[in-house]
mmCIF file of C-alpha atoms in Angstrom:
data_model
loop_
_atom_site.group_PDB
_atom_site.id
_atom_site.type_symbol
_atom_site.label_atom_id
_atom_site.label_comp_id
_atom_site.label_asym_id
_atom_site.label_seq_id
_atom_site.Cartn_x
_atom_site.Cartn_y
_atom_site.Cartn_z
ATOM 1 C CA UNK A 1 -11.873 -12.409 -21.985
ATOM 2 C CA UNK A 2 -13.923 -9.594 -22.129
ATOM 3 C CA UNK A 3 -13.891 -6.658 -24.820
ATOM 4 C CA UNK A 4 -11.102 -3.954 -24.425
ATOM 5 C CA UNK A 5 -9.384 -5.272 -21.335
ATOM 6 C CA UNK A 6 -6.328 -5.071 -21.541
ATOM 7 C CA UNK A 7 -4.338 -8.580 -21.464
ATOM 8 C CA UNK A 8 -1.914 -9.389 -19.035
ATOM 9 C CA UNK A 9 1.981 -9.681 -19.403
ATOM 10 C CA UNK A 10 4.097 -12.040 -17.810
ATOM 11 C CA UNK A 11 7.462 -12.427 -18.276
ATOM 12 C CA UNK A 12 9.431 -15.992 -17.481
ATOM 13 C CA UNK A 13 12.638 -16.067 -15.872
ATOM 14 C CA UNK A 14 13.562 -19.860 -16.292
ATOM 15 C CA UNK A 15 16.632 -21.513 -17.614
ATOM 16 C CA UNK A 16 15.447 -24.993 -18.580
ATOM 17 C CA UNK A 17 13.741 -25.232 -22.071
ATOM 18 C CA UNK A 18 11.514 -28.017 -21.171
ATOM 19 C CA UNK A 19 9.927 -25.878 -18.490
ATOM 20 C CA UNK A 20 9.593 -23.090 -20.324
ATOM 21 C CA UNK A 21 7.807 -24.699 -23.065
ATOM 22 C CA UNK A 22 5.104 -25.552 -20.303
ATOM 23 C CA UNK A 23 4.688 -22.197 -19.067
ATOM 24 C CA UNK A 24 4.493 -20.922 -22.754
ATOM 25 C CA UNK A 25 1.934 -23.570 -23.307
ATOM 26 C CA UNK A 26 -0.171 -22.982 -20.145
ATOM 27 C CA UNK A 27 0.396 -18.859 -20.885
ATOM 28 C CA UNK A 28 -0.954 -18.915 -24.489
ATOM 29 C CA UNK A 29 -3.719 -21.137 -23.450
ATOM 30 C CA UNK A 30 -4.921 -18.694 -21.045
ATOM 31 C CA UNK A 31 -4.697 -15.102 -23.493
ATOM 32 C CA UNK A 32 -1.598 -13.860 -21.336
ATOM 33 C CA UNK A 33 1.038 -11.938 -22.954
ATOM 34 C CA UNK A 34 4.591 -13.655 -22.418
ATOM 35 C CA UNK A 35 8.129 -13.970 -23.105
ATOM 36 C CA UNK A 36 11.017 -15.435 -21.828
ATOM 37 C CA UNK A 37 14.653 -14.803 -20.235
ATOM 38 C CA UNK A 38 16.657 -17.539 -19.830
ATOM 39 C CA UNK A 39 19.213 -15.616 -17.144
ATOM 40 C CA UNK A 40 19.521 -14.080 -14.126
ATOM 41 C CA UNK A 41 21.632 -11.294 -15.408
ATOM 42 C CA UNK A 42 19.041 -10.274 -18.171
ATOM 43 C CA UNK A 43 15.827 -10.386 -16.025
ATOM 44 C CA UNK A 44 16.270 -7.537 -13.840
ATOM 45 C CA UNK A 45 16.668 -5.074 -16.720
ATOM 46 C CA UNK A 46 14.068 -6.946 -18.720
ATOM 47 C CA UNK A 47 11.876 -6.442 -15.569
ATOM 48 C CA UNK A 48 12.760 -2.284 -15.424
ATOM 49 C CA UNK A 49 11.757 -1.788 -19.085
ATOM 50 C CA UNK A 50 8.336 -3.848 -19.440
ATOM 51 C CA UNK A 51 7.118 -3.595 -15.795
ATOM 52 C CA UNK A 52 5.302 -7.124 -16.317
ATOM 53 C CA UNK A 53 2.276 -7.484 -14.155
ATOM 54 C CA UNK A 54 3.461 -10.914 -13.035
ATOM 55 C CA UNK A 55 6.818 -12.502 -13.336
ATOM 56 C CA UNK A 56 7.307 -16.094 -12.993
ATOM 57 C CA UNK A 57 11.031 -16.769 -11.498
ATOM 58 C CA UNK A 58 12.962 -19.748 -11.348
ATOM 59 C CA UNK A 59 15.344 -19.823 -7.815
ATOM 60 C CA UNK A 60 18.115 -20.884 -9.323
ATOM 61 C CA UNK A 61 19.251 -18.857 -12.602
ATOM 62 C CA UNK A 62 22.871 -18.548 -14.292
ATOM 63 C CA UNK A 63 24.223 -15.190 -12.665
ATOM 64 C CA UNK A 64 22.058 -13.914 -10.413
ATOM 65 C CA UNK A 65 19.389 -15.779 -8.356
ATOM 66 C CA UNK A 66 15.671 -15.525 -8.366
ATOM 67 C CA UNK A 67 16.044 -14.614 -4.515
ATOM 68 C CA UNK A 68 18.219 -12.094 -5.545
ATOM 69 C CA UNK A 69 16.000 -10.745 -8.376
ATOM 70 C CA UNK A 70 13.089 -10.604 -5.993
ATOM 71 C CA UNK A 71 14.719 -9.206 -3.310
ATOM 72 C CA UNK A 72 15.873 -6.075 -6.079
ATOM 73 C CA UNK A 73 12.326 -5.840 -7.052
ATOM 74 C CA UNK A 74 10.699 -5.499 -4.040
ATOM 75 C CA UNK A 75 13.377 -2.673 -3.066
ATOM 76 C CA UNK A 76 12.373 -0.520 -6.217
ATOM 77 C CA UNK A 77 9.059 1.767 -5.950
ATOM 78 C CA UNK A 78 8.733 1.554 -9.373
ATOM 79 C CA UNK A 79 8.115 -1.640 -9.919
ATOM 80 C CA UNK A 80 5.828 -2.291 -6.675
ATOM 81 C CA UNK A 81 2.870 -3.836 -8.686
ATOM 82 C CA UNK A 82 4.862 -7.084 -10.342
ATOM 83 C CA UNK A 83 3.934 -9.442 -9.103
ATOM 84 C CA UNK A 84 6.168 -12.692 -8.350
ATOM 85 C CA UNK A 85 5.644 -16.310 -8.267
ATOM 86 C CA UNK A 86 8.836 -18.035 -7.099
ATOM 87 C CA UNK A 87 9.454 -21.681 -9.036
ATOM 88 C CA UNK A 88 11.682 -24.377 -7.300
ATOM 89 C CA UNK A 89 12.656 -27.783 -7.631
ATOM 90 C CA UNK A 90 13.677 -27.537 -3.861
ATOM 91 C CA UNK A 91 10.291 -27.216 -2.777
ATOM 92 C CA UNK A 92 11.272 -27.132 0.793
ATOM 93 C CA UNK A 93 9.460 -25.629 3.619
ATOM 94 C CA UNK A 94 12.487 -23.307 4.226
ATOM 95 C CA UNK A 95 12.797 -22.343 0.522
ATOM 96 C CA UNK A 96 9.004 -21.316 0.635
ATOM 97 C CA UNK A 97 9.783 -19.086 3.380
ATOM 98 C CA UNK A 98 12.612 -17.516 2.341
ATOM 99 C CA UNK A 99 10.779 -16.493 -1.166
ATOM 100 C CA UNK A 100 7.804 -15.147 0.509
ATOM 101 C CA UNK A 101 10.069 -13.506 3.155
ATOM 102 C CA UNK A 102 11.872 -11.744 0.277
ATOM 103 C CA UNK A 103 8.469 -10.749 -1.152
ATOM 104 C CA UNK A 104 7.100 -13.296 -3.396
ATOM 105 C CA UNK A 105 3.651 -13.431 -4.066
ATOM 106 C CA UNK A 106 3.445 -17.201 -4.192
ATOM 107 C CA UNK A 107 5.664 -20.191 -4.718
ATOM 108 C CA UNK A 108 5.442 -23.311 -6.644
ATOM 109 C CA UNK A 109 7.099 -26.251 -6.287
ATOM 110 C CA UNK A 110 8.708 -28.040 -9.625
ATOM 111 C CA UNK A 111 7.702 -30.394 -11.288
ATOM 112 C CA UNK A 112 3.979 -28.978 -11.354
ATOM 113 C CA UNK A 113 0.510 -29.754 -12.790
ATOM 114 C CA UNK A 114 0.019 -27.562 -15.426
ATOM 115 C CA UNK A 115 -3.356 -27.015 -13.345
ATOM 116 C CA UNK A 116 -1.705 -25.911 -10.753
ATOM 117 C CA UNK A 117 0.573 -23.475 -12.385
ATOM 118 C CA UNK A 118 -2.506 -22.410 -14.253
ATOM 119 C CA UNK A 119 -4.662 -21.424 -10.817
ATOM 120 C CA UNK A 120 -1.680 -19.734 -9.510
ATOM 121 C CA UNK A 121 -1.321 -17.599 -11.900
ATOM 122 C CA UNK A 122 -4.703 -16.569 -12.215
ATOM 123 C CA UNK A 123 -5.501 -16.375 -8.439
ATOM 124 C CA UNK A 124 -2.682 -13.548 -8.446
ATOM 125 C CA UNK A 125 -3.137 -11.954 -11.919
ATOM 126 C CA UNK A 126 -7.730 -11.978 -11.685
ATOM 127 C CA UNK A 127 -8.506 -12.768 -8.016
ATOM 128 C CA UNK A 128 -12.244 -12.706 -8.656
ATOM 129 C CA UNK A 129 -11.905 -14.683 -11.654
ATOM 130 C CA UNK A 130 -9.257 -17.482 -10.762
ATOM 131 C CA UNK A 131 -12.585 -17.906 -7.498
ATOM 132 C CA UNK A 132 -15.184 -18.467 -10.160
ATOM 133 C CA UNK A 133 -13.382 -21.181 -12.137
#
């Protein structure tokens, strides 16, 4: 990472510890900045205060859904350049849609390669970089 550029922050929306331990893993490995909410309820406030450059949200949350939670983003100005990968285990075609109709970035189907979590994260937070690699 280069001198006096400013790291990126993520912050995981994901109720299952095992998963989240893989994201943690593949986000330290990479330099990011990260934390974690395990609830729907908490992200959307956790979302207003830090303004994360990329959020990485699970579908289906205690409370409130990730569709829901994306939906609420996109609606707010103010929060216009998070960016959103969607995470699933119902990988579906229809589920796909329906996040990216809502205004996800991207969407990942669960279980994942750590590789692939790791490029799709980088091909939305460095573009340039995630082509280089």
């Amino acid at each position: 990472m280069a001198a006096g550029k400013l790291r990126h922050r993520v912050l995981i929306v994901e109720d299952e510890d095992n998963i989240a331990l893989a994201l943690d893993y593949v986000l330290t490995r990479e330099g990011y900045d990260h934390e974690r909410i395990a609830n729907g309820a908490e992200a959307l406030p956790k979302i207003r205060d830090t303004a994360p450059d990329l959020v990485l949200l699970d579908v289906m949350l205690p409370e409130v859904s990730g569709y829901e939670i994306c939906q609420t983003v996109r609606m707010d100005p103010d929060l216009k350049d998070v960016k959103i990968l969607m995470m699933t285990a119902r990988g579906s075609a229809m589920e796909r849609r329906k996040g990216l109709a809502l205004g996800a970035d991207g969407f990942i189907a669960k279980p994942f390669e750590l590789k692939e979590l790791r490029d799709a994260v980088r091909q939305l937070l460095d573009p340039g970089a995630a082509r280089e690699a």
